[in-house]
């Protein structure tokens, strides 16, 4: 069921109105917690003797407020309705995978690097920004820029702590920290806007090179533990299906665009080779490659087995079935429609995922079944 919000709060022209969306009913919240949180291996934090330190680099899949802090605005309801009960500077109805990861490690949510209002960086920093890509290199907030921000933080934090500053990260913690990277989706998405399939494929090595450079730069400053996500099934996003699906022969058996997914697979294959190469080249370093593509595609292809409905349709958007996506009426803008709370949708707004989907993604990530190499949960801990 889709609920129409004709007079919804707007993000247009920077006008954002909060607090107008009702709180999640207790029963609905209880069912979400009951159904999805048991999937997460909460025992992870029991093996950590020190607070885990995480430095995250990426795009909207893991941005916990960097974009909102950078441009000075929040997102409109119904974003954030499921867990936070209000817009929480994330493009989702609730928590992201990085949030669930922090919960599983019994540590606070990561503070964005651009947060200037009482930030707490004792458990790491989130450099991810909505819309980020590997290229162009010098455009905020590319992966290169994010790593440059980290390098500045790396050089300043220990010195400031010696001068009495708190809520920062000590020198040895940088060596024991977990460095998570989830980027590349926007590179592929933007490439398909004006390039042919073959031209997109030709650009992929340049994206991979930027990720390689990022890992090397962090390694040279003491980074030892890297957690690298590949990119998801781009051709299954309602946005891409609504804008690009023109020929039924381009769709696979689950309704996803094969050219876009094939490009994602090509990107992932090259990223996997990069991780294998860096394991040989870097000394005393662990690099875990996580197959996010298979995790997400499995949920979309077998949605009913997980209790989800309409796997290729956005919960929040405009246009109704089959995709409920309208580039001119995004989630939160006047005229949007939104599924009822408690509905089992995978896509939140046509590009980003719901909290329910993110919970399942995280449970599979932490199972280590989709990771190479498969490591125990002690890998996350700051015990080394």
CSV table of C-alpha atoms in Angstrom, one decimal:
chain,number,residue,atom,x,y,z
A,1,UNK,CA,0.0,0.0,0.0
A,2,UNK,CA,1.2,3.5,-0.9
A,3,UNK,CA,0.4,6.5,1.1
A,4,UNK,CA,0.2,9.8,-0.7
A,5,UNK,CA,1.8,12.9,0.9
A,6,UNK,CA,0.6,15.8,-1.3
A,7,UNK,CA,1.6,18.5,1.1
A,8,UNK,CA,4.9,17.0,2.3
A,9,UNK,CA,7.8,18.9,3.6
A,10,UNK,CA,10.2,20.0,0.9
A,11,UNK,CA,13.9,20.0,0.4
A,12,UNK,CA,13.5,22.4,-2.5
A,13,UNK,CA,15.5,25.6,-2.2
A,14,UNK,CA,17.0,24.4,1.1
A,15,UNK,CA,13.7,24.6,2.9
A,16,UNK,CA,13.5,21.7,5.4
A,17,UNK,CA,10.8,21.2,7.9
A,18,UNK,CA,11.2,18.6,10.5
A,19,UNK,CA,9.1,16.9,13.2
A,20,UNK,CA,5.9,16.6,11.1
A,21,UNK,CA,6.1,12.9,10.6
A,22,UNK,CA,4.4,10.7,13.2
A,23,UNK,CA,6.6,8.5,15.5
A,24,UNK,CA,6.8,4.8,14.7
A,25,UNK,CA,4.0,3.0,16.5
A,26,UNK,CA,5.4,0.8,19.3
A,27,UNK,CA,4.1,-2.5,17.7
A,28,UNK,CA,5.7,-1.6,14.4
A,29,UNK,CA,9.0,-0.8,16.0
A,30,UNK,CA,8.8,-3.9,18.1
A,31,UNK,CA,8.3,-6.1,15.0
A,32,UNK,CA,11.2,-4.5,13.2
A,33,UNK,CA,13.5,-5.2,16.1
A,34,UNK,CA,12.1,-8.7,16.6
A,35,UNK,CA,12.4,-9.7,12.9
A,36,UNK,CA,15.7,-8.1,11.9
A,37,UNK,CA,18.0,-7.4,14.9
A,38,UNK,CA,18.3,-11.1,15.9
A,39,UNK,CA,20.0,-11.6,12.6
A,40,UNK,CA,23.0,-9.5,13.7
A,41,UNK,CA,25.7,-11.2,15.6
A,42,UNK,CA,25.8,-9.1,18.7
A,43,UNK,CA,28.5,-11.3,20.2
A,44,UNK,CA,31.1,-9.5,18.2
A,45,UNK,CA,31.6,-6.8,20.8
A,46,UNK,CA,32.2,-9.4,23.5
A,47,UNK,CA,35.5,-10.3,21.9
A,48,UNK,CA,36.8,-6.7,21.9
A,49,UNK,CA,38.9,-5.6,24.8
A,50,UNK,CA,39.2,-2.1,23.5
A,51,UNK,CA,36.8,0.2,21.7
A,52,UNK,CA,37.0,-0.5,18.0
A,53,UNK,CA,38.3,2.3,15.9
A,54,UNK,CA,36.8,2.7,12.4
A,55,UNK,CA,37.6,5.0,9.6
A,56,UNK,CA,35.0,4.9,6.8
A,57,UNK,CA,35.3,6.1,3.2
A,58,UNK,CA,32.5,6.1,0.7
A,59,UNK,CA,29.3,7.5,-0.6
A,60,UNK,CA,25.6,7.7,0.4
A,61,UNK,CA,25.6,4.0,1.3
A,62,UNK,CA,27.5,4.9,4.4
A,63,UNK,CA,27.1,8.7,4.9
A,64,UNK,CA,25.9,9.3,8.4
A,65,UNK,CA,25.6,13.0,8.1
A,66,UNK,CA,28.7,14.4,6.2
A,67,UNK,CA,26.7,15.8,3.3
A,68,UNK,CA,24.2,17.4,5.7
A,69,UNK,CA,27.0,18.9,7.8
A,70,UNK,CA,28.8,20.1,4.7
A,71,UNK,CA,26.0,22.0,3.0
A,72,UNK,CA,24.2,22.9,6.2
A,73,UNK,CA,20.8,21.3,5.9
A,74,UNK,CA,18.9,18.2,6.9
A,75,UNK,CA,16.7,15.9,4.8
A,76,UNK,CA,12.9,16.1,4.9
A,77,UNK,CA,10.6,13.5,6.4
A,78,UNK,CA,9.8,10.6,5.9
A,79,UNK,CA,13.6,10.0,5.9
A,80,UNK,CA,14.6,8.5,9.2
A,81,UNK,CA,11.1,7.6,10.2
A,82,UNK,CA,11.7,3.9,11.1
A,83,UNK,CA,14.4,4.1,13.9
A,84,UNK,CA,15.3,7.7,14.5
A,85,UNK,CA,11.7,9.0,14.2
A,86,UNK,CA,12.9,12.0,12.3
A,87,UNK,CA,15.4,12.8,9.5
A,88,UNK,CA,18.8,11.7,10.7
A,89,UNK,CA,21.0,13.0,7.9
A,90,UNK,CA,20.9,9.6,6.2
A,91,UNK,CA,19.2,8.7,2.9
A,92,UNK,CA,17.1,5.9,4.4
A,93,UNK,CA,14.1,5.4,6.6
A,94,UNK,CA,16.5,4.3,9.3
A,95,UNK,CA,20.0,2.8,9.9
A,96,UNK,CA,22.6,2.1,7.4
A,97,UNK,CA,25.0,-0.9,7.2
A,98,UNK,CA,27.7,1.1,8.9
A,99,UNK,CA,25.3,1.9,11.8
A,100,UNK,CA,24.5,-1.8,12.3
A,101,UNK,CA,28.2,-2.6,12.1
A,102,UNK,CA,28.9,-0.1,14.9
A,103,UNK,CA,26.1,-1.5,17.0
A,104,UNK,CA,27.4,-5.1,16.6
A,105,UNK,CA,30.8,-3.8,17.9
A,106,UNK,CA,29.1,-2.1,20.8
A,107,UNK,CA,30.4,1.3,19.8
A,108,UNK,CA,28.8,4.6,18.9
A,109,UNK,CA,27.7,5.6,15.4
A,110,UNK,CA,30.5,7.2,13.5
A,111,UNK,CA,30.7,10.9,13.6
A,112,UNK,CA,31.1,12.6,10.2
A,113,UNK,CA,34.4,14.4,9.7
A,114,UNK,CA,32.6,17.6,8.7
A,115,UNK,CA,30.6,17.7,12.0
A,116,UNK,CA,31.8,20.9,13.7
A,117,UNK,CA,29.2,20.8,16.6
A,118,UNK,CA,30.6,18.8,19.5
A,119,UNK,CA,32.1,15.9,17.5
A,120,UNK,CA,33.3,12.8,19.2
A,121,UNK,CA,36.0,10.9,17.2
A,122,UNK,CA,37.1,8.5,19.9
A,123,UNK,CA,35.8,5.5,17.9
A,124,UNK,CA,36.9,6.8,14.5
A,125,UNK,CA,35.6,9.1,11.7
A,126,UNK,CA,33.2,8.8,8.9
A,127,UNK,CA,34.5,10.5,5.7
A,128,UNK,CA,31.8,9.2,3.4
A,129,UNK,CA,29.7,11.8,1.6
A,130,UNK,CA,26.6,11.4,-0.5
A,131,UNK,CA,27.4,11.6,-4.2
A,132,UNK,CA,31.1,10.8,-3.8
A,133,UNK,CA,33.0,8.8,-6.4
A,134,UNK,CA,36.6,7.9,-7.2
A,135,UNK,CA,36.8,10.4,-10.1
A,136,UNK,CA,37.2,13.2,-10.8
A,137,UNK,CA,40.0,13.2,-8.3
A,138,UNK,CA,40.0,16.8,-7.1
A,139,UNK,CA,36.2,17.3,-6.9
A,140,UNK,CA,34.7,17.3,-3.4
A,141,UNK,CA,34.2,14.8,-2.0
A,142,UNK,CA,36.0,12.2,-4.1
A,143,UNK,CA,37.8,9.3,-2.5
A,144,UNK,CA,41.1,11.2,-3.0
A,145,UNK,CA,39.6,14.2,-1.1
A,146,UNK,CA,38.3,11.9,1.7
A,147,UNK,CA,41.7,10.3,2.1
A,148,UNK,CA,43.3,13.7,2.1
A,149,UNK,CA,41.0,14.7,5.0
A,150,UNK,CA,42.0,11.5,6.8
A,151,UNK,CA,45.7,12.3,6.3
A,152,UNK,CA,45.2,15.7,7.9
A,153,UNK,CA,43.2,14.1,10.8
A,154,UNK,CA,46.0,11.5,11.1
A,155,UNK,CA,48.7,14.1,11.5
A,156,UNK,CA,46.8,16.5,13.8
A,157,UNK,CA,44.9,14.2,16.2
A,158,UNK,CA,47.8,12.7,18.2
A,159,UNK,CA,49.4,16.1,18.5
A,160,UNK,CA,46.2,17.7,19.7
A,161,UNK,CA,45.7,14.9,22.3
A,162,UNK,CA,49.2,15.7,23.7
A,163,UNK,CA,48.0,19.3,24.2
A,164,UNK,CA,45.0,18.2,26.2
A,165,UNK,CA,42.3,17.8,23.5
A,166,UNK,CA,39.9,15.0,24.0
A,167,UNK,CA,37.5,13.0,21.7
A,168,UNK,CA,40.2,12.2,19.2
A,169,UNK,CA,42.3,9.2,18.2
A,170,UNK,CA,45.7,8.2,19.7
A,171,UNK,CA,48.7,7.4,17.6
A,172,UNK,CA,48.7,3.6,18.1
A,173,UNK,CA,45.0,3.4,17.4
A,174,UNK,CA,45.5,4.4,13.8
A,175,UNK,CA,47.6,1.3,13.3
A,176,UNK,CA,45.0,-1.0,14.9
A,177,UNK,CA,41.9,0.7,13.3
A,178,UNK,CA,39.6,-0.8,10.7
A,179,UNK,CA,39.6,1.1,7.4
A,180,UNK,CA,36.3,0.5,5.5
A,181,UNK,CA,35.9,1.4,1.9
A,182,UNK,CA,32.6,1.3,-0.1
A,183,UNK,CA,32.7,3.4,-3.2
A,184,UNK,CA,32.3,3.0,-7.0
A,185,UNK,CA,28.6,3.0,-7.5
A,186,UNK,CA,28.4,6.6,-8.4
A,187,UNK,CA,31.3,6.2,-10.9
A,188,UNK,CA,29.4,3.6,-12.8
A,189,UNK,CA,26.0,5.4,-12.5
A,190,UNK,CA,27.4,8.7,-13.8
A,191,UNK,CA,29.3,6.9,-16.6
A,192,UNK,CA,26.1,5.3,-18.0
A,193,UNK,CA,24.5,8.8,-18.2
A,194,UNK,CA,26.5,9.7,-21.3
A,195,UNK,CA,28.7,6.7,-22.3
A,196,UNK,CA,28.1,3.5,-24.1
A,197,UNK,CA,28.5,0.1,-22.3
A,198,UNK,CA,32.0,-0.5,-23.9
A,199,UNK,CA,33.1,3.0,-22.9
A,200,UNK,CA,32.0,2.5,-19.3
A,201,UNK,CA,34.0,-0.8,-19.2
A,202,UNK,CA,37.0,1.0,-20.5
A,203,UNK,CA,36.8,3.5,-17.6
A,204,UNK,CA,36.7,0.9,-14.8
A,205,UNK,CA,40.5,0.5,-14.4
A,206,UNK,CA,40.8,4.2,-13.6
A,207,UNK,CA,38.3,3.8,-10.8
A,208,UNK,CA,40.2,0.8,-9.4
A,209,UNK,CA,43.4,2.8,-9.6
A,210,UNK,CA,42.0,5.4,-7.3
A,211,UNK,CA,41.0,2.8,-4.7
A,212,UNK,CA,44.5,1.3,-5.0
A,213,UNK,CA,46.0,4.8,-4.3
A,214,UNK,CA,43.7,5.3,-1.4
A,215,UNK,CA,44.7,2.0,0.3
A,216,UNK,CA,48.4,2.7,-0.4
A,217,UNK,CA,48.2,6.2,1.1
A,218,UNK,CA,46.5,4.9,4.3
A,219,UNK,CA,48.9,2.0,4.5
A,220,UNK,CA,51.9,4.4,4.4
A,221,UNK,CA,50.5,6.2,7.5
A,222,UNK,CA,50.2,2.9,9.4
A,223,UNK,CA,46.9,1.4,8.3
A,224,UNK,CA,46.9,-2.4,8.5
A,225,UNK,CA,43.3,-3.6,8.4
A,226,UNK,CA,41.2,-2.9,5.3
A,227,UNK,CA,37.5,-3.9,4.8
A,228,UNK,CA,36.7,-3.3,1.1
A,229,UNK,CA,33.2,-3.6,-0.2
A,230,UNK,CA,32.5,-4.3,-3.9
A,231,UNK,CA,29.6,-2.5,-5.6
A,232,UNK,CA,26.0,-3.6,-5.6
A,233,UNK,CA,23.7,-4.6,-8.5
A,234,UNK,CA,23.3,-1.1,-10.1
A,235,UNK,CA,20.8,-2.5,-12.6
A,236,UNK,CA,18.3,-3.5,-9.9
A,237,UNK,CA,17.9,0.1,-8.6
A,238,UNK,CA,14.4,1.4,-9.2
A,239,UNK,CA,15.9,4.7,-10.3
A,240,UNK,CA,17.9,3.1,-13.1
A,241,UNK,CA,15.0,0.9,-14.2
A,242,UNK,CA,12.6,3.9,-14.4
A,243,UNK,CA,15.1,6.0,-16.3
A,244,UNK,CA,16.9,3.5,-18.5
A,245,UNK,CA,14.8,0.4,-19.0
A,246,UNK,CA,13.7,0.6,-22.6
A,247,UNK,CA,14.1,-2.9,-24.0
A,248,UNK,CA,12.8,-6.1,-22.3
A,249,UNK,CA,15.7,-8.0,-23.7
A,250,UNK,CA,18.0,-6.0,-21.5
A,251,UNK,CA,16.3,-7.3,-18.3
A,252,UNK,CA,17.3,-10.5,-16.5
A,253,UNK,CA,15.0,-13.0,-15.0
A,254,UNK,CA,14.5,-10.9,-12.0
A,255,UNK,CA,13.8,-7.7,-13.9
A,256,UNK,CA,17.2,-6.0,-13.5
A,257,UNK,CA,19.1,-4.2,-16.2
A,258,UNK,CA,21.8,-6.7,-17.4
A,259,UNK,CA,24.2,-4.1,-18.9
A,260,UNK,CA,24.5,-2.2,-15.6
A,261,UNK,CA,24.8,-5.3,-13.6
A,262,UNK,CA,27.5,-6.7,-15.9
A,263,UNK,CA,29.4,-3.4,-15.5
A,264,UNK,CA,29.2,-3.8,-11.8
A,265,UNK,CA,30.5,-7.4,-12.0
A,266,UNK,CA,33.4,-6.2,-14.2
A,267,UNK,CA,34.2,-3.5,-11.6
A,268,UNK,CA,34.0,-6.1,-8.8
A,269,UNK,CA,36.2,-8.6,-10.6
A,270,UNK,CA,38.9,-5.9,-11.0
A,271,UNK,CA,38.5,-4.8,-7.4
A,272,UNK,CA,38.9,-8.4,-6.2
A,273,UNK,CA,42.2,-8.7,-8.3
A,274,UNK,CA,43.4,-5.5,-6.7
A,275,UNK,CA,42.8,-6.8,-3.2
A,276,UNK,CA,44.7,-10.0,-4.1
A,277,UNK,CA,47.6,-7.9,-5.5
A,278,UNK,CA,47.8,-5.6,-2.5
A,279,UNK,CA,47.8,-8.6,-0.1
A,280,UNK,CA,51.1,-9.7,-1.8
A,281,UNK,CA,52.6,-6.2,-2.0
A,282,UNK,CA,51.8,-4.7,1.5
A,283,UNK,CA,53.6,-6.0,4.6
A,284,UNK,CA,51.7,-7.2,7.7
A,285,UNK,CA,48.4,-6.0,6.2
A,286,UNK,CA,45.0,-7.7,6.1
A,287,UNK,CA,42.6,-6.8,3.2
A,288,UNK,CA,39.2,-8.3,3.3
A,289,UNK,CA,37.1,-8.2,0.1
A,290,UNK,CA,33.4,-8.3,0.8
A,291,UNK,CA,31.0,-9.4,-1.9
A,292,UNK,CA,28.2,-6.9,-1.4
A,293,UNK,CA,26.9,-7.5,-4.9
A,294,UNK,CA,26.0,-11.2,-4.1
A,295,UNK,CA,24.4,-10.2,-0.8
A,296,UNK,CA,22.2,-7.5,-2.3
A,297,UNK,CA,21.3,-9.5,-5.4
A,298,UNK,CA,20.3,-12.5,-3.4
A,299,UNK,CA,17.8,-10.4,-1.4
A,300,UNK,CA,16.3,-8.9,-4.5
A,301,UNK,CA,16.1,-12.2,-6.4
A,302,UNK,CA,14.7,-14.1,-3.4
A,303,UNK,CA,12.7,-11.2,-1.8
A,304,UNK,CA,9.7,-13.3,-0.9
A,305,UNK,CA,11.8,-15.8,0.9
A,306,UNK,CA,12.9,-13.0,3.2
A,307,UNK,CA,9.4,-11.6,3.6
A,308,UNK,CA,9.9,-8.6,1.3
A,309,UNK,CA,7.5,-7.4,-1.4
A,310,UNK,CA,8.0,-5.5,-4.6
A,311,UNK,CA,11.8,-5.8,-4.7
A,312,UNK,CA,12.2,-3.4,-7.6
A,313,UNK,CA,9.9,-0.7,-6.3
A,314,UNK,CA,10.8,2.3,-4.1
A,315,UNK,CA,9.0,2.7,-0.9
A,316,UNK,CA,9.2,6.5,-1.1
A,317,UNK,CA,9.0,8.3,-4.4
A,318,UNK,CA,6.4,9.1,-7.1
A,319,UNK,CA,4.8,7.3,-10.0
A,320,UNK,CA,3.4,4.1,-8.5
A,321,UNK,CA,4.2,0.6,-9.8
A,322,UNK,CA,6.3,-0.8,-11.2
A,323,UNK,CA,9.2,1.4,-9.8
A,324,UNK,CA,7.6,4.4,-8.0
A,325,UNK,CA,10.4,6.6,-9.1
A,326,UNK,CA,10.2,10.1,-10.6
A,327,UNK,CA,13.4,12.1,-11.0
A,328,UNK,CA,11.4,15.3,-10.5
A,329,UNK,CA,9.6,14.2,-7.3
A,330,UNK,CA,12.1,12.6,-5.0
A,331,UNK,CA,11.3,11.2,-1.6
A,332,UNK,CA,10.4,14.1,0.7
A,333,UNK,CA,9.4,16.5,-2.0
A,334,UNK,CA,5.8,17.7,-2.6
A,335,UNK,CA,3.8,14.9,-4.2
A,336,UNK,CA,5.9,12.0,-3.0
A,337,UNK,CA,4.2,8.7,-2.1
A,338,UNK,CA,5.4,6.4,0.7
A,339,UNK,CA,4.6,2.8,1.7
A,340,UNK,CA,3.0,2.2,5.1
A,341,UNK,CA,5.3,1.7,8.0
A,342,UNK,CA,5.9,-1.9,8.5
A,343,UNK,CA,5.9,-2.7,4.8
A,344,UNK,CA,8.7,-4.9,3.6
A,345,UNK,CA,10.4,-2.9,0.9
A,346,UNK,CA,14.0,-3.3,-0.1
A,347,UNK,CA,14.5,0.0,-1.8
A,348,UNK,CA,13.8,3.2,0.2
A,349,UNK,CA,13.9,5.9,-2.4
A,350,UNK,CA,14.9,4.2,-5.7
A,351,UNK,CA,18.6,4.5,-5.0
A,352,UNK,CA,19.1,3.7,-1.3
A,353,UNK,CA,18.0,0.9,0.8
A,354,UNK,CA,15.6,0.5,3.7
A,355,UNK,CA,16.7,-0.2,7.3
A,356,UNK,CA,15.1,-3.7,7.0
A,357,UNK,CA,17.3,-4.4,4.0
A,358,UNK,CA,20.4,-2.9,5.5
A,359,UNK,CA,19.9,-5.1,8.6
A,360,UNK,CA,19.9,-8.3,6.5
A,361,UNK,CA,22.9,-7.0,4.4
A,362,UNK,CA,24.9,-6.5,7.6
A,363,UNK,CA,24.0,-9.9,9.1
A,364,UNK,CA,25.4,-11.5,5.9
A,365,UNK,CA,28.5,-9.3,6.0
A,366,UNK,CA,29.3,-10.2,9.6
A,367,UNK,CA,28.7,-13.9,8.9
A,368,UNK,CA,32.0,-13.7,6.9
A,369,UNK,CA,30.6,-16.1,4.3
A,370,UNK,CA,30.8,-13.4,1.7
A,371,UNK,CA,34.3,-12.3,2.7
A,372,UNK,CA,37.7,-13.1,1.3
A,373,UNK,CA,39.5,-14.1,3.4
A,374,UNK,CA,36.9,-15.3,6.0
A,375,UNK,CA,38.1,-13.9,9.3
A,376,UNK,CA,36.8,-14.2,12.8
A,377,UNK,CA,35.0,-11.2,14.4
A,378,UNK,CA,38.3,-10.4,16.3
A,379,UNK,CA,39.3,-8.7,13.1
A,380,UNK,CA,37.0,-5.8,13.9
A,381,UNK,CA,38.5,-5.3,17.4
A,382,UNK,CA,41.2,-2.8,18.3
A,383,UNK,CA,43.2,-5.4,20.2
A,384,UNK,CA,46.4,-5.8,18.1
